[in-house]
XYZ file of N, CA and C in Angstrom:
348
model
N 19.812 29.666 2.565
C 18.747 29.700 1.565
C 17.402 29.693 2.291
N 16.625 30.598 1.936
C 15.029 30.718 2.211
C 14.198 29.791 1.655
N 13.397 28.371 2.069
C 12.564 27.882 1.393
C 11.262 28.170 1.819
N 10.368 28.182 0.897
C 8.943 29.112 0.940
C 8.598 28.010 1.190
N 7.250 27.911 2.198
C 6.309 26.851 2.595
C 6.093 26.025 0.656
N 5.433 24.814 1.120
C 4.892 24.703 -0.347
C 3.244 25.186 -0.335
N 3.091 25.625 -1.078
C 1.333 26.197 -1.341
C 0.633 25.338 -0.717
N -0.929 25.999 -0.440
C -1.767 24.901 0.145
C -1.987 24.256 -0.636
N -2.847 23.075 -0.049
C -3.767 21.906 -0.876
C -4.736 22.290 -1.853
N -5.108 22.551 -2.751
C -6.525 22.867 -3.116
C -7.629 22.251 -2.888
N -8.770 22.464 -2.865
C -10.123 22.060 -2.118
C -10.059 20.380 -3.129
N -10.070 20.549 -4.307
C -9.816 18.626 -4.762
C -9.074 18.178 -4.528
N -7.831 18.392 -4.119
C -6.503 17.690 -4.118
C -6.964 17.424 -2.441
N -7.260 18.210 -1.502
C -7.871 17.549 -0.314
C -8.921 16.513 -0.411
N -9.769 16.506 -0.907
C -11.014 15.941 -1.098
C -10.236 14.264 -1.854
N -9.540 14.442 -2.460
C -8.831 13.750 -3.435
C -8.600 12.434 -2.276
N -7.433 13.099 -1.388
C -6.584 12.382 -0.515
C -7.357 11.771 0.450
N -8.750 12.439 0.677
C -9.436 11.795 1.448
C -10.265 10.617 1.009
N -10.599 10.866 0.025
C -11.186 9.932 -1.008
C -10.638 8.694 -0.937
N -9.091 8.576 -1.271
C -8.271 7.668 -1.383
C -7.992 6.759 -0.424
N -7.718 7.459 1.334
C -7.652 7.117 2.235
C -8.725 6.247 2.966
N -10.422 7.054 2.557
C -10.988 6.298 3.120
C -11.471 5.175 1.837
N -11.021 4.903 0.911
C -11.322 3.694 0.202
C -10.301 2.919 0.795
N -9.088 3.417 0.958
C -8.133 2.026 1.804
C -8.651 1.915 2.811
N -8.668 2.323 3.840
C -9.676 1.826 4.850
C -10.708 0.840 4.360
N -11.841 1.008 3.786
C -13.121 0.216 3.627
C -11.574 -1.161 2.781
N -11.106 -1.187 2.076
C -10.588 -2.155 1.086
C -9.958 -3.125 2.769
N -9.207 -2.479 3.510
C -8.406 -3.531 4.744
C -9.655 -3.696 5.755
N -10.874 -2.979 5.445
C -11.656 -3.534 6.424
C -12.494 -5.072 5.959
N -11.935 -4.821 4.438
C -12.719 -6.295 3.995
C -11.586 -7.503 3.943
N -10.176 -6.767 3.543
C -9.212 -7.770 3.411
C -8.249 -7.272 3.822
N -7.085 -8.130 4.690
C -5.953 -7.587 5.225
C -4.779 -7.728 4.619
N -4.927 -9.199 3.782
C -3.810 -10.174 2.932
C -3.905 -9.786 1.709
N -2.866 -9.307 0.921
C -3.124 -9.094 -0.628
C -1.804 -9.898 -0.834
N -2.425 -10.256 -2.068
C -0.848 -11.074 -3.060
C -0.627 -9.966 -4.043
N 0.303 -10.108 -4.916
C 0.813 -9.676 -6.119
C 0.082 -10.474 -7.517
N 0.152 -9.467 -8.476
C -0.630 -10.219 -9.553
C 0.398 -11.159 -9.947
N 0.219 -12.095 -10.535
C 1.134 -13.170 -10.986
C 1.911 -12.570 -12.752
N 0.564 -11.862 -13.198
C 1.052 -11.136 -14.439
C 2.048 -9.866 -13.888
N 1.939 -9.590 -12.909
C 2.701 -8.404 -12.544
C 4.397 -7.758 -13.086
N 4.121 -6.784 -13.765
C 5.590 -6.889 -14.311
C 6.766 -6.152 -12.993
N 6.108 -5.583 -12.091
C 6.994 -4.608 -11.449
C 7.542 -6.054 -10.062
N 6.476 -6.766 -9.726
C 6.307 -7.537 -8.317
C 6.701 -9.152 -8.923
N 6.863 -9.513 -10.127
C 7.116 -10.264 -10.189
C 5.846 -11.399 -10.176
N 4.756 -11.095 -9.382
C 3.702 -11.771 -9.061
C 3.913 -12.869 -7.835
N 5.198 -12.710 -7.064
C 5.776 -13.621 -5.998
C 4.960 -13.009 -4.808
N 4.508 -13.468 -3.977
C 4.452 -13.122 -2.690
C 3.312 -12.243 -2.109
N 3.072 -12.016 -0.735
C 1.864 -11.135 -0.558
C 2.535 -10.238 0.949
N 1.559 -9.815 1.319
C 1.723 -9.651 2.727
C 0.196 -9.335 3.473
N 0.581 -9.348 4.822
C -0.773 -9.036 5.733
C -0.595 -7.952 6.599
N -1.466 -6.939 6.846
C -1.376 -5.442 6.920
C -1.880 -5.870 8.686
N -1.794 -6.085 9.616
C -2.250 -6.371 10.968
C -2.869 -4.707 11.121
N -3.896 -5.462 12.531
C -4.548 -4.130 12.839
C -3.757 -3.333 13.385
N -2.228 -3.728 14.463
C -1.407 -3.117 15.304
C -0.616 -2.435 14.401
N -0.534 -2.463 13.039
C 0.656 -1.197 12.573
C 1.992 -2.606 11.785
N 1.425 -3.791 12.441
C 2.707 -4.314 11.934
C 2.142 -4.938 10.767
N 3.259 -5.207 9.855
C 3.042 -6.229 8.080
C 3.621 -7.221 8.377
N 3.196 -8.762 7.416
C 4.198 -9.593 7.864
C 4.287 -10.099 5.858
N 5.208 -10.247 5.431
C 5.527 -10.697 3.975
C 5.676 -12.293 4.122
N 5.345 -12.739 3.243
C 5.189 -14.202 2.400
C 5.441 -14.537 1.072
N 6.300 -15.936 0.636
C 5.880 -16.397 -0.053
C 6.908 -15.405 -1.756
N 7.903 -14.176 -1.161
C 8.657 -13.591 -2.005
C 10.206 -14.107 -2.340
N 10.395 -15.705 -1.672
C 11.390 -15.866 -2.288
C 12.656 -15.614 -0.952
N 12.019 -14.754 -0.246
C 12.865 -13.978 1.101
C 12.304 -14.870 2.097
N 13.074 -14.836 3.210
C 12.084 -15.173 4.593
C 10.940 -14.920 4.934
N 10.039 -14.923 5.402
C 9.218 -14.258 5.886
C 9.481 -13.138 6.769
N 9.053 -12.140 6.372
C 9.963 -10.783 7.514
C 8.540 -10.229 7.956
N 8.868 -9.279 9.055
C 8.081 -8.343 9.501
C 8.530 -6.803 9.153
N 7.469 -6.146 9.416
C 7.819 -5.154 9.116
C 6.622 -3.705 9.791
N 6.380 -3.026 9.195
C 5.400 -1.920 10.069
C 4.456 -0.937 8.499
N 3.117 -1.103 8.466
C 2.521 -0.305 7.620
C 2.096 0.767 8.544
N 1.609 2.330 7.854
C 0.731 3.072 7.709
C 0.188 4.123 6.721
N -1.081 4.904 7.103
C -1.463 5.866 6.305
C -0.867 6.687 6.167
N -0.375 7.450 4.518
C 0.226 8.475 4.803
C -0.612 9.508 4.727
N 0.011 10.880 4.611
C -0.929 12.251 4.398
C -1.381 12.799 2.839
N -0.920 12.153 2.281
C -0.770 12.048 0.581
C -1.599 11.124 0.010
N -2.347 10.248 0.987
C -3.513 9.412 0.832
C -3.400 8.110 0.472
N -1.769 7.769 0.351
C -1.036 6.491 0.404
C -1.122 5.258 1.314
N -0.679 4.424 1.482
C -0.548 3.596 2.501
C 0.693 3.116 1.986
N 1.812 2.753 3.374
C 2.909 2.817 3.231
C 3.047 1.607 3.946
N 4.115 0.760 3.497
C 4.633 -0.590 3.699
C 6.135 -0.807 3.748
N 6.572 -0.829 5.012
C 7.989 -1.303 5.727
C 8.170 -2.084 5.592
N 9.244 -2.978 4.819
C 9.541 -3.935 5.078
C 11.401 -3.747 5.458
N 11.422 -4.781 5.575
C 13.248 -4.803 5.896
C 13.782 -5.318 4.606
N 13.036 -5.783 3.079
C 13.081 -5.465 2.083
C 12.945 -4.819 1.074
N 12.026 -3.499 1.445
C 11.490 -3.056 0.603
C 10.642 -2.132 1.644
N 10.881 -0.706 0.771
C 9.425 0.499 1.084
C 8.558 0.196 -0.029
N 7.310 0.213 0.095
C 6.371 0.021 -1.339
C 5.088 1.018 -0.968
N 4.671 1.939 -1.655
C 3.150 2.767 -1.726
C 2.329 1.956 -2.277
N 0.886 2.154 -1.524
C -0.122 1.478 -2.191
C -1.086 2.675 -2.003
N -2.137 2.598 -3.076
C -3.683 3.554 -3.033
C -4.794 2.503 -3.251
N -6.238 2.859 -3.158
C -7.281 2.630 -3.256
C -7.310 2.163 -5.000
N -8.431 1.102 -5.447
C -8.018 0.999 -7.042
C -9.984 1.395 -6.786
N -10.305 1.726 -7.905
C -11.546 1.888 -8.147
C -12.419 0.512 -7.749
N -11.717 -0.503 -8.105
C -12.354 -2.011 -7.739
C -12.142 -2.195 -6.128
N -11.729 -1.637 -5.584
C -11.889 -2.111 -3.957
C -10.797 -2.682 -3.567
N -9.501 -2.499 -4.261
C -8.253 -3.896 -3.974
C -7.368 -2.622 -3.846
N -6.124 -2.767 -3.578
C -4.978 -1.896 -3.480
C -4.447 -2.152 -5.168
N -3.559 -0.608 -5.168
C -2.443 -0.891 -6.050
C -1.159 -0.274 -6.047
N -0.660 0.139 -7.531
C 0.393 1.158 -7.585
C 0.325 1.345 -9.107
N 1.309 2.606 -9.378
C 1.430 3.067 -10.498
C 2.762 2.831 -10.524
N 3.370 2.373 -11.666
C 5.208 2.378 -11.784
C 5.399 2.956 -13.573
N 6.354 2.852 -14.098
C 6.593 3.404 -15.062
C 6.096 2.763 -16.394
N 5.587 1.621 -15.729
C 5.070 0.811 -17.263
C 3.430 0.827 -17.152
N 2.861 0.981 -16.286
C 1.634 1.226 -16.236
C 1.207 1.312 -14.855
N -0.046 0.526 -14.359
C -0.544 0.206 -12.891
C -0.628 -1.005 -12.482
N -0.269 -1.857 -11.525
C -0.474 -2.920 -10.950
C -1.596 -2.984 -9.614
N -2.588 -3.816 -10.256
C -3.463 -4.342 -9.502
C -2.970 -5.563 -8.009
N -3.570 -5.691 -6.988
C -2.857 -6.511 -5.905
C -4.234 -7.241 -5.555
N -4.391 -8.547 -5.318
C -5.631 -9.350 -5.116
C -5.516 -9.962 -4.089
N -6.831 -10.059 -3.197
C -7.219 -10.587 -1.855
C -6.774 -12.120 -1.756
N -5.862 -12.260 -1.122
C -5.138 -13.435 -0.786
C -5.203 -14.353 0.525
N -5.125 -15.218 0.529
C -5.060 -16.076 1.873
C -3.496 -16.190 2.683
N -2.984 -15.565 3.760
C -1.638 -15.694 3.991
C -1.428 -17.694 3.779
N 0.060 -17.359 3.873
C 0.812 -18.987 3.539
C 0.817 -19.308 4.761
N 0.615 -20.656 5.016
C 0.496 -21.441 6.221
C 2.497 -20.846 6.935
């Protein structure tokens, strides 16, 4: 079977991704630690993690061990989170915090203090 490239980007859908990317940036340059909303229907509102400058995550406070794991940027304007529990996407929220979209709506993620 022949698969055709997929089409380019269009000039917003670039602009878009960049947009997105560099608001995560400015958002981990102010905060590294986010928790889960406590109202959260998808996260439960348990737990947070901390995005290190080296590439690695470390989770808290979900009930699990504390694990490590490895974030980065994707090309889709995502930020991507390894855990050894869990893959999770996050984007830029208009307010400066990370989030996600799931099937019941969007979840907001708030600047947290890691757990001792």
């Amino acid at each position: 079977a022949h698969l055709e490239p997929p089409p380019p980007l269009s000039p917003a859908e670039v602009s878009a991704r960049q947009a997105s990317l560099a608001g995560l940036r400015a958002a981990l340059e102010r905060q590294r630690t986010w928790c889960f909303d406590p109202r959260g229907s998808v996260s439960g509102g348990k737990g947070g993690f901390t995005l290190h400058p080296d590439g690695r995550a470390t989770t808290f406070g979900d009930g699990q061990p504390a694990s490590e794991g490895r974030w980065r940027f994707e090309d889709d304007g995502r930020l991507q989170v390894l855990t050894p529990h869990q893959l999770s996407y996050f984007d830029a929220s208009p307010n400066g915090t990370l989030g996600f979209n799931h099937t019941g709506g969007r979840e907001e993620l708030r600047p947290c203090s890691p757990a001792p």
